[in-house]
Amino acid sequence: MPEVPSPLARRPAGRCLTAKVALLAALAGLAVPAAFAQSPAAAPVPAQAPASPPAAAAPAAPVDEQVQSLKSDVLDLNRDLFVLEQELLYPANTQVAVFVSMDAGTFFALDSVQLKIDGKEVADYLYTPREVHALVQGGVHRLYVGNLKVGKHELVAFLTGKGPHDLDYTRGATLDFQKDIGAKYLELTITDDQRKLQPQFRVKDWE
Amino acid sequence: MPEQRQRSPRRLRALTAALAIVWTLPAPAARFHATPGLAAPDFALRAFTGPNVRLSEHIGQVVVISFWGVGCDACRGQLAALEQDFSRYQAQGLRVYAVEVADDQAGAQHFARGTHVTFPLLLDPAKSVARLYDVDNLPMTVLIDRDGKIRQVVRDFNETSRRACEDELRTLLAE
C-alpha cells in the first residue's frame, strides 16, 4: 500500500474535533465564572456602602474586557489546536493534497469527482449547484488530503457531469507524479477548450 | 523570534493537556443514532430528477428527511402527507427530502415518475445515509431545525404520528 498512515491517521478526525469542542466549552465555562469571581463587581457589597451609580458602573468594564480577553485566548487556543492537529495528521514530509478548480464551465456542468491514487479510491465527492457556482466564481475545493510515502505514484480522476448539448459526460485525467520529501499539491483543473468546444481536464503538479 | 510565535508556558500546558485529553478519549460509537438534540449528520445525494442535494446547505431552513421504500405501503401515505406540508409551508422555509432506501432502484424510478410529489426524491444506492441515520423502520421521518439539529424522529406513520409531526413542524417554522 502506498499510503503511509501517520501515528494519528488511524484516529477519526471527528473524535479530535469533539474533544476540542468539549475542551473549549469547558474552558469557556470555567473562564467566565472565574472572571466574575475576580471582579470587584461580583464581590458582596457591604450594606453600609453608599450606592453611588458612577462607582458601581466603573468595575463592569474590566470584567467585560476580561471576558473578551478570555474569549480571544480560547479562539487562539482553538486555532493552535487545529494547526497542531493538521500537522500531526498530515506531516509536511508525507502530505499530499488534491484541489479542484474550474476556469469557465461553459461546456461542462460538474456533478462528481472520483479520485484514485495508485488504484485505491481515496475520494468520491458529489457537487451541488452551489458548490459548482463557487468553483466557477474562482473558488478552489480541497478534494483530498492524505499521506503518501516518497516515490512514484499515479493519480486518476474521473469526472462526471453534463457535457455539451446537456449529454452525460464522464472523463478521466491521469497524472504520474513523484512524491519527494515535502508536501505535494496537485490541482485538477476544468477548463473550456474554445477551439474544440469541449471541456478539458488536466492535473497540474504544483512544483 | 517574533512575539506572536512565542507561546506562554500557560498556553503550552493547555495545549499539552488538550492533546492528552484527545488521545485518551474513547472512540465514538461506530453507528450514529438519530437522536433529538444532536446535530444532523451531513450528507450529499443525487436526486431522481434535479440537482444534487447537500444537507449542510440548508442551515437556516427547517428540513424534513423521510426515508422510504417502494415496497412500503405506509410510505406512500407518508409521502402524500409530506407533500401537503411542503406545499403549505414551503414559503416559510420548509424543505422536504425523501430518501429512497429500498433495493429496488428500477421500481423506485418508476414510482418517482408516477408520484405527484414536488419535493426532491433522493437516491441512496449505497445506503450510506440510511446507515448514518440508523434507519430501522420504514417510513422514518427526521425533523431538523434551523440550526441543523435533529428535533424529532418519527419511526411510523399513522394519524397520531402525523398530527405530532405537523405540530412539531409548526413549532420549528415559528422559531
Short mmCIF file of C-alpha atoms in Angstrom, two decimals:
data_model
loop_
_atom_site.label_atom_id
_atom_site.label_comp_id
_atom_site.label_asym_id
_atom_site.label_seq_id
_atom_site.Cartn_x
_atom_site.Cartn_y
_atom_site.Cartn_z
CA MET A 1 0.00 0.00 0.00
CA PRO A 2 1.41 3.38 -0.95
CA GLU A 3 -0.28 5.29 1.80
CA VAL A 4 1.69 5.85 4.94
CA PRO A 5 -0.61 6.22 7.87
CA SER A 6 0.75 8.66 10.37
CA PRO A 7 0.52 7.67 14.04
CA LEU A 8 -2.67 9.65 14.36
CA ALA A 9 -4.11 8.86 10.96
CA ARG A 10 -5.99 5.86 12.31
CA ARG A 11 -7.83 8.03 14.76
CA PRO A 12 -11.03 9.51 13.35
CA ALA A 13 -10.83 13.26 12.99
CA GLY A 14 -14.30 13.56 14.45
CA ARG A 15 -13.04 12.40 17.82
CA CYS A 16 -10.41 15.12 17.90
CA LEU A 17 -12.93 17.72 16.92
CA THR A 18 -15.38 16.53 19.56
CA ALA A 19 -12.68 16.67 22.16
CA LYS A 20 -11.64 20.14 21.03
CA VAL A 21 -15.18 21.39 21.26
CA ALA A 22 -15.59 19.81 24.70
CA LEU A 23 -12.33 21.32 25.88
CA LEU A 24 -13.20 24.75 24.57
CA ALA A 25 -16.64 24.56 26.10
CA ALA A 26 -15.07 23.58 29.40
CA LEU A 27 -12.55 26.40 29.16
CA ALA A 28 -15.24 28.91 28.29
CA GLY A 29 -17.47 27.61 31.05
CA LEU A 30 -14.69 27.85 33.62
CA ALA A 31 -13.30 31.11 32.37
CA VAL A 32 -16.40 33.23 32.71
CA PRO A 33 -17.21 32.44 36.35
CA ALA A 34 -13.52 32.81 37.17
CA ALA A 35 -13.55 36.26 35.65
CA PHE A 36 -16.61 37.21 37.63
CA ALA A 37 -15.10 35.81 40.82
CA GLN A 38 -12.02 38.00 40.40
CA SER A 39 -14.07 41.06 39.63
CA PRO A 40 -14.89 43.54 42.36
CA ALA A 41 -18.37 43.81 40.90
CA ALA A 42 -19.14 40.23 41.87
CA ALA A 43 -17.97 40.62 45.45
CA PRO A 44 -20.69 41.08 48.07
CA VAL A 45 -21.28 44.72 48.77
CA PRO A 46 -21.45 45.73 52.42
CA ALA A 47 -24.85 47.00 53.45
CA GLN A 48 -23.39 50.27 54.67
CA ALA A 49 -21.59 51.01 51.44
CA PRO A 50 -23.05 54.02 49.69
CA ALA A 51 -24.53 53.07 46.36
CA SER A 52 -23.10 55.67 44.07
CA PRO A 53 -24.02 54.97 40.41
CA PRO A 54 -20.67 56.02 38.85
CA ALA A 55 -18.69 53.78 41.22
CA ALA A 56 -20.99 50.80 40.57
CA ALA A 57 -20.77 51.19 36.81
CA ALA A 58 -16.99 51.55 36.71
CA PRO A 59 -15.97 47.93 37.58
CA ALA A 60 -18.21 46.48 34.84
CA ALA A 61 -15.80 47.48 32.07
CA PRO A 62 -12.79 45.46 33.32
CA VAL A 63 -14.97 42.35 33.69
CA ASP A 64 -16.16 42.76 30.15
CA GLU A 65 -12.60 43.22 28.96
CA GLN A 66 -11.52 40.14 30.87
CA VAL A 67 -14.27 38.08 29.29
CA GLN A 68 -13.30 39.34 25.85
CA SER A 69 -9.67 38.56 26.56
CA LEU A 70 -10.56 35.04 27.69
CA LYS A 71 -12.70 34.52 24.61
CA SER A 72 -9.80 35.68 22.47
CA ASP A 73 -7.49 33.23 24.29
CA VAL A 74 -9.94 30.41 23.67
CA LEU A 75 -10.09 31.27 19.96
CA ASP A 76 -6.28 31.41 19.77
CA LEU A 77 -6.08 28.06 21.51
CA ASN A 78 -8.61 26.59 19.11
CA ARG A 79 -6.58 27.85 16.15
CA ASP A 80 -3.35 26.43 17.59
CA LEU A 81 -5.03 23.09 18.22
CA PHE A 82 -6.34 22.99 14.67
CA VAL A 83 -2.90 23.73 13.23
CA LEU A 84 -1.32 21.16 15.53
CA GLU A 85 -3.93 18.58 14.58
CA GLN A 86 -3.31 19.15 10.87
CA GLU A 87 0.46 18.95 11.39
CA LEU A 88 0.09 15.68 13.27
CA LEU A 89 -2.41 14.09 10.90
CA TYR A 90 -0.68 15.19 7.73
CA PRO A 91 3.02 15.85 8.36
CA ALA A 92 4.67 18.05 5.76
CA ASN A 93 7.03 15.31 4.56
CA THR A 94 4.22 12.87 3.64
CA GLN A 95 1.35 15.21 2.89
CA VAL A 96 -0.39 15.16 -0.46
CA ALA A 97 -3.37 17.36 -1.25
CA VAL A 98 -5.58 17.46 -4.34
CA PHE A 99 -7.55 20.55 -5.28
CA VAL A 100 -10.30 21.08 -7.84
CA SER A 101 -10.72 24.30 -9.79
CA MET A 102 -12.88 25.35 -12.69
CA ASP A 103 -11.94 28.03 -15.15
CA ALA A 104 -15.10 28.60 -17.16
CA GLY A 105 -17.50 25.68 -17.13
CA THR A 106 -19.42 26.60 -20.26
CA PHE A 107 -19.10 23.14 -21.77
CA PHE A 108 -19.27 21.11 -18.59
CA ALA A 109 -21.59 21.05 -15.58
CA LEU A 110 -19.70 19.19 -12.86
CA ASP A 111 -21.58 16.51 -10.96
CA SER A 112 -18.97 14.46 -9.14
CA VAL A 113 -15.28 13.62 -8.94
CA GLN A 114 -13.89 10.25 -8.04
CA LEU A 115 -10.23 10.18 -7.14
CA LYS A 116 -7.93 7.20 -7.13
CA ILE A 117 -4.32 7.17 -6.04
CA ASP A 118 -2.33 4.09 -7.01
CA GLY A 119 -5.57 2.29 -7.82
CA LYS A 120 -7.16 2.94 -4.46
CA GLU A 121 -10.24 5.16 -4.23
CA VAL A 122 -9.49 7.98 -1.84
CA ALA A 123 -12.30 10.43 -2.55
CA ASP A 124 -15.71 10.47 -4.18
CA TYR A 125 -17.32 13.86 -3.96
CA LEU A 126 -20.73 14.95 -5.15
CA TYR A 127 -21.01 18.63 -6.08
CA THR A 128 -24.15 20.66 -5.59
CA PRO A 129 -25.06 23.58 -7.88
CA ARG A 130 -23.97 25.99 -5.17
CA GLU A 131 -20.52 24.41 -4.97
CA VAL A 132 -20.18 24.39 -8.75
CA HIS A 133 -21.12 28.07 -8.79
CA ALA A 134 -18.41 28.76 -6.20
CA LEU A 135 -15.87 26.94 -8.39
CA VAL A 136 -16.93 28.89 -11.47
CA GLN A 137 -16.54 32.09 -9.48
CA GLY A 138 -12.90 31.20 -8.85
CA GLY A 139 -13.14 29.05 -5.76
CA VAL A 140 -10.80 26.12 -5.20
CA HIS A 141 -12.01 23.00 -3.43
CA ARG A 142 -9.64 20.83 -1.42
CA LEU A 143 -10.90 17.46 -2.52
CA TYR A 144 -8.43 15.28 -0.68
CA VAL A 145 -5.63 15.48 1.82
CA GLY A 146 -3.69 12.43 2.89
CA ASN A 147 -0.29 10.89 3.35
CA LEU A 148 1.94 9.21 0.77
CA LYS A 149 5.43 7.84 1.02
CA VAL A 150 8.28 9.10 -1.12
CA GLY A 151 8.32 7.60 -4.61
CA LYS A 152 6.36 7.39 -7.82
CA HIS A 153 2.57 7.43 -7.69
CA GLU A 154 -0.33 7.54 -10.08
CA LEU A 155 -3.38 9.73 -9.69
CA VAL A 156 -6.54 9.07 -11.68
CA ALA A 157 -9.56 11.36 -11.50
CA PHE A 158 -12.93 10.51 -13.01
CA LEU A 159 -15.20 13.46 -13.58
CA THR A 160 -18.88 13.08 -14.30
CA GLY A 161 -21.37 15.71 -15.27
CA LYS A 162 -23.23 17.16 -18.19
CA GLY A 163 -21.22 17.95 -21.28
CA PRO A 164 -22.07 19.89 -24.42
CA HIS A 165 -25.72 19.56 -25.53
CA ASP A 166 -26.64 18.50 -21.98
CA LEU A 167 -25.35 14.97 -22.51
CA ASP A 168 -23.99 12.79 -19.73
CA TYR A 169 -20.24 13.13 -19.73
CA THR A 170 -17.57 11.10 -17.98
CA ARG A 171 -13.88 11.68 -18.49
CA GLY A 172 -10.70 10.66 -16.76
CA ALA A 173 -7.50 12.52 -16.13
CA THR A 174 -4.29 10.81 -15.11
CA LEU A 175 -1.03 12.03 -13.69
CA ASP A 176 2.10 10.12 -12.75
CA PHE A 177 3.91 12.09 -10.15
CA GLN A 178 6.94 11.85 -7.96
CA LYS A 179 6.44 12.38 -4.25
CA ASP A 180 9.54 13.83 -2.64
CA ILE A 181 10.16 14.88 0.91
CA GLY A 182 7.87 17.82 1.43
CA ALA A 183 4.20 18.43 0.83
CA LYS A 184 2.83 17.69 -2.63
CA TYR A 185 -0.02 19.74 -4.06
CA LEU A 186 -1.93 18.67 -7.15
CA GLU A 187 -4.68 20.58 -8.89
CA LEU A 188 -7.40 19.16 -11.06
CA THR A 189 -8.44 21.90 -13.45
CA ILE A 190 -11.52 22.01 -15.63
CA THR A 191 -11.29 24.45 -18.49
CA ASP A 192 -13.13 25.14 -21.71
CA ASP A 193 -11.44 24.29 -24.97
CA GLN A 194 -12.89 27.02 -27.17
CA ARG A 195 -11.34 25.53 -30.33
CA LYS A 196 -12.94 22.08 -29.91
CA LEU A 197 -15.97 23.36 -27.98
CA GLN A 198 -15.30 20.69 -25.38
CA PRO A 199 -14.29 20.71 -21.73
CA GLN A 200 -10.67 19.99 -20.92
CA PHE A 201 -9.44 18.24 -17.79
CA ARG A 202 -5.88 18.44 -16.57
CA VAL A 203 -3.99 17.54 -13.43
CA LYS A 204 -1.36 20.10 -12.53
CA ASP A 205 1.54 19.48 -10.24
CA TRP A 206 2.37 22.48 -8.08
CA GLU A 207 6.14 22.35 -8.11
CA MET B 1 11.68 35.03 17.24
CA PRO B 2 8.66 37.23 16.55
CA GLU B 3 6.43 37.90 19.51
CA GLN B 4 3.37 36.19 18.06
CA ARG B 5 5.28 32.93 17.61
CA GLN B 6 6.14 32.71 21.29
CA ARG B 7 3.84 30.59 23.36
CA SER B 8 3.48 31.26 27.03
CA PRO B 9 4.01 28.32 29.40
CA ARG B 10 0.34 28.52 30.35
CA ARG B 11 -0.76 28.06 26.75
CA LEU B 12 1.74 25.29 26.17
CA ARG B 13 0.44 23.50 29.25
CA ALA B 14 -3.12 23.94 27.99
CA LEU B 15 -2.14 22.56 24.58
CA THR B 16 -0.43 19.56 26.14
CA ALA B 17 -3.44 18.91 28.35
CA ALA B 18 -5.77 19.20 25.39
CA LEU B 19 -3.73 16.74 23.37
CA ALA B 20 -3.67 14.33 26.31
CA ILE B 21 -7.46 14.53 26.55
CA VAL B 22 -7.85 13.99 22.81
CA TRP B 23 -5.53 10.99 22.91
CA THR B 24 -7.22 9.28 25.84
CA LEU B 25 -10.82 9.83 24.78
CA PRO B 26 -12.65 6.63 23.89
CA ALA B 27 -13.64 6.14 20.26
CA PRO B 28 -17.21 7.15 19.50
CA ALA B 29 -19.78 4.51 18.75
CA ALA B 30 -19.48 3.27 15.20
CA ARG B 31 -23.17 3.88 14.49
CA PHE B 32 -24.90 7.17 14.79
CA HIS B 33 -28.34 7.06 16.29
CA ALA B 34 -30.65 9.75 15.06
CA THR B 35 -31.25 11.31 18.44
CA PRO B 36 -33.13 14.56 19.06
CA GLY B 37 -30.76 17.28 20.21
CA LEU B 38 -27.78 16.06 18.20
CA ALA B 39 -26.54 17.74 15.05
CA ALA B 40 -27.90 16.05 11.96
CA PRO B 41 -25.04 14.34 10.11
CA ASP B 42 -24.27 15.91 6.78
CA PHE B 43 -24.66 14.06 3.51
CA ALA B 44 -24.83 14.66 -0.23
CA LEU B 45 -27.05 12.60 -2.52
CA ARG B 46 -28.20 12.56 -6.11
CA ALA B 47 -31.85 13.24 -6.84
CA PHE B 48 -34.05 11.22 -9.19
CA THR B 49 -34.52 14.42 -11.13
CA GLY B 50 -32.88 17.73 -10.42
CA PRO B 51 -29.64 18.78 -8.81
CA ASN B 52 -27.62 17.06 -6.09
CA VAL B 53 -28.54 17.88 -2.53
CA ARG B 54 -26.24 18.54 0.42
CA LEU B 55 -27.89 18.83 3.83
CA SER B 56 -25.45 21.38 5.26
CA GLU B 57 -26.51 23.89 2.61
CA HIS B 58 -29.89 24.15 4.32
CA ILE B 59 -28.84 25.61 7.63
CA GLY B 60 -31.43 28.28 8.42
CA GLN B 61 -34.26 26.24 7.00
CA VAL B 62 -36.44 23.57 8.56
CA VAL B 63 -35.65 20.26 6.88
CA VAL B 64 -37.68 17.06 6.86
CA ILE B 65 -35.96 13.89 5.72
CA SER B 66 -38.21 10.96 5.07
CA PHE B 67 -36.75 7.53 4.47
CA TRP B 68 -38.98 5.39 2.30
CA GLY B 69 -39.05 2.31 0.10
CA VAL B 70 -41.12 1.15 -2.86
CA GLY B 71 -42.48 -1.94 -1.11
CA CYS B 72 -43.65 0.00 1.94
CA ASP B 73 -47.37 0.85 1.73
CA ALA B 74 -47.29 3.28 4.64
CA CYS B 75 -44.55 5.22 2.84
CA ARG B 76 -46.98 6.28 0.12
CA GLY B 77 -49.30 7.80 2.71
CA GLN B 78 -46.32 9.41 4.39
CA LEU B 79 -45.10 10.99 1.15
CA ALA B 80 -48.60 12.26 0.34
CA ALA B 81 -48.84 13.84 3.81
CA LEU B 82 -45.41 15.41 3.40
CA GLU B 83 -46.46 16.80 0.04
CA GLN B 84 -49.34 18.59 1.77
CA ASP B 85 -46.96 20.01 4.39
CA PHE B 86 -44.47 21.01 1.73
CA SER B 87 -46.98 22.89 -0.38
CA ARG B 88 -48.35 24.59 2.74
CA TYR B 89 -45.09 25.62 4.42
CA GLN B 90 -42.55 25.84 1.61
CA ALA B 91 -42.73 29.63 1.61
CA GLN B 92 -41.89 29.67 5.33
CA GLY B 93 -38.62 27.85 4.78
CA LEU B 94 -39.59 24.19 4.83
CA ARG B 95 -37.51 21.76 2.78
CA VAL B 96 -38.53 18.13 2.35
CA TYR B 97 -36.30 15.36 1.05
CA ALA B 98 -37.41 11.77 0.60
CA VAL B 99 -34.53 9.31 0.63
CA GLU B 100 -35.20 6.01 -1.13
CA VAL B 101 -33.53 3.18 0.75
CA ALA B 102 -35.00 0.03 -0.78
CA ASP B 103 -33.03 -2.20 -3.11
CA ASP B 104 -35.48 -1.89 -5.98
CA GLN B 105 -33.95 1.02 -7.87
CA ALA B 106 -35.98 0.40 -11.02
CA GLY B 107 -39.19 0.27 -9.00
CA ALA B 108 -38.20 3.45 -7.21
CA GLN B 109 -37.60 5.25 -10.50
CA HIS B 110 -41.00 4.06 -11.75
CA PHE B 111 -42.63 5.21 -8.52
CA ALA B 112 -40.88 8.57 -8.72
CA ARG B 113 -42.15 9.15 -12.24
CA GLY B 114 -45.69 8.29 -11.25
CA THR B 115 -45.79 10.14 -7.98
CA HIS B 116 -47.11 13.65 -7.66
CA VAL B 117 -44.71 14.87 -5.00
CA THR B 118 -42.96 18.10 -5.85
CA PHE B 119 -40.09 17.84 -3.36
CA PRO B 120 -36.86 16.07 -4.36
CA LEU B 121 -36.66 12.29 -4.14
CA LEU B 122 -33.08 11.28 -3.37
CA LEU B 123 -31.23 8.09 -4.21
CA ASP B 124 -29.16 6.29 -1.62
CA PRO B 125 -27.88 3.26 -3.53
CA ALA B 126 -25.01 2.60 -1.12
CA LYS B 127 -27.36 3.05 1.87
CA SER B 128 -24.74 5.26 3.43
CA VAL B 129 -27.24 7.87 4.60
CA ALA B 130 -29.67 5.22 5.86
CA ARG B 131 -26.81 3.78 7.95
CA LEU B 132 -25.81 7.25 9.08
CA TYR B 133 -29.30 7.87 10.45
CA ASP B 134 -29.71 4.31 11.71
CA VAL B 135 -32.90 3.68 9.76
CA ASP B 136 -34.57 0.65 11.32
CA ASN B 137 -38.13 1.18 10.16
CA LEU B 138 -39.91 2.48 7.08
CA PRO B 139 -41.15 5.10 6.84
CA MET B 140 -38.87 7.02 9.17
CA THR B 141 -39.03 10.79 9.34
CA VAL B 142 -36.41 13.11 10.79
CA LEU B 143 -37.24 16.73 11.58
CA ILE B 144 -34.28 19.09 11.60
CA ASP B 145 -34.43 22.63 12.96
CA ARG B 146 -32.94 25.80 11.51
CA ASP B 147 -29.70 25.24 13.46
CA GLY B 148 -29.18 21.83 11.85
CA LYS B 149 -30.14 19.85 14.95
CA ILE B 150 -32.41 16.84 14.98
CA ARG B 151 -35.62 17.76 16.78
CA GLN B 152 -37.84 14.76 16.26
CA VAL B 153 -37.58 11.26 14.84
CA VAL B 154 -40.81 9.50 13.87
CA ARG B 155 -40.49 5.79 13.18
CA ASP B 156 -44.01 5.15 11.98
CA PHE B 157 -46.86 6.69 10.05
CA ASN B 158 -50.38 6.89 11.44
CA GLU B 159 -52.85 9.60 12.39
CA THR B 160 -51.24 10.23 15.77
CA SER B 161 -47.70 10.48 14.44
CA ARG B 162 -48.94 12.62 11.56
CA ARG B 163 -50.53 15.14 13.94
CA ALA B 164 -47.48 15.16 16.23
CA CYS B 165 -45.22 15.69 13.24
CA GLU B 166 -47.28 18.59 11.94
CA ASP B 167 -47.41 20.25 15.37
CA GLU B 168 -43.64 19.98 15.67
CA LEU B 169 -43.22 21.37 12.17
CA ARG B 170 -45.29 24.42 13.05
CA THR B 171 -43.18 24.96 16.17
CA LEU B 172 -39.95 24.68 14.19
CA LEU B 173 -41.14 27.04 11.50
CA ALA B 174 -42.17 29.59 14.11
CA GLU B 175 -38.72 29.61 15.76
#
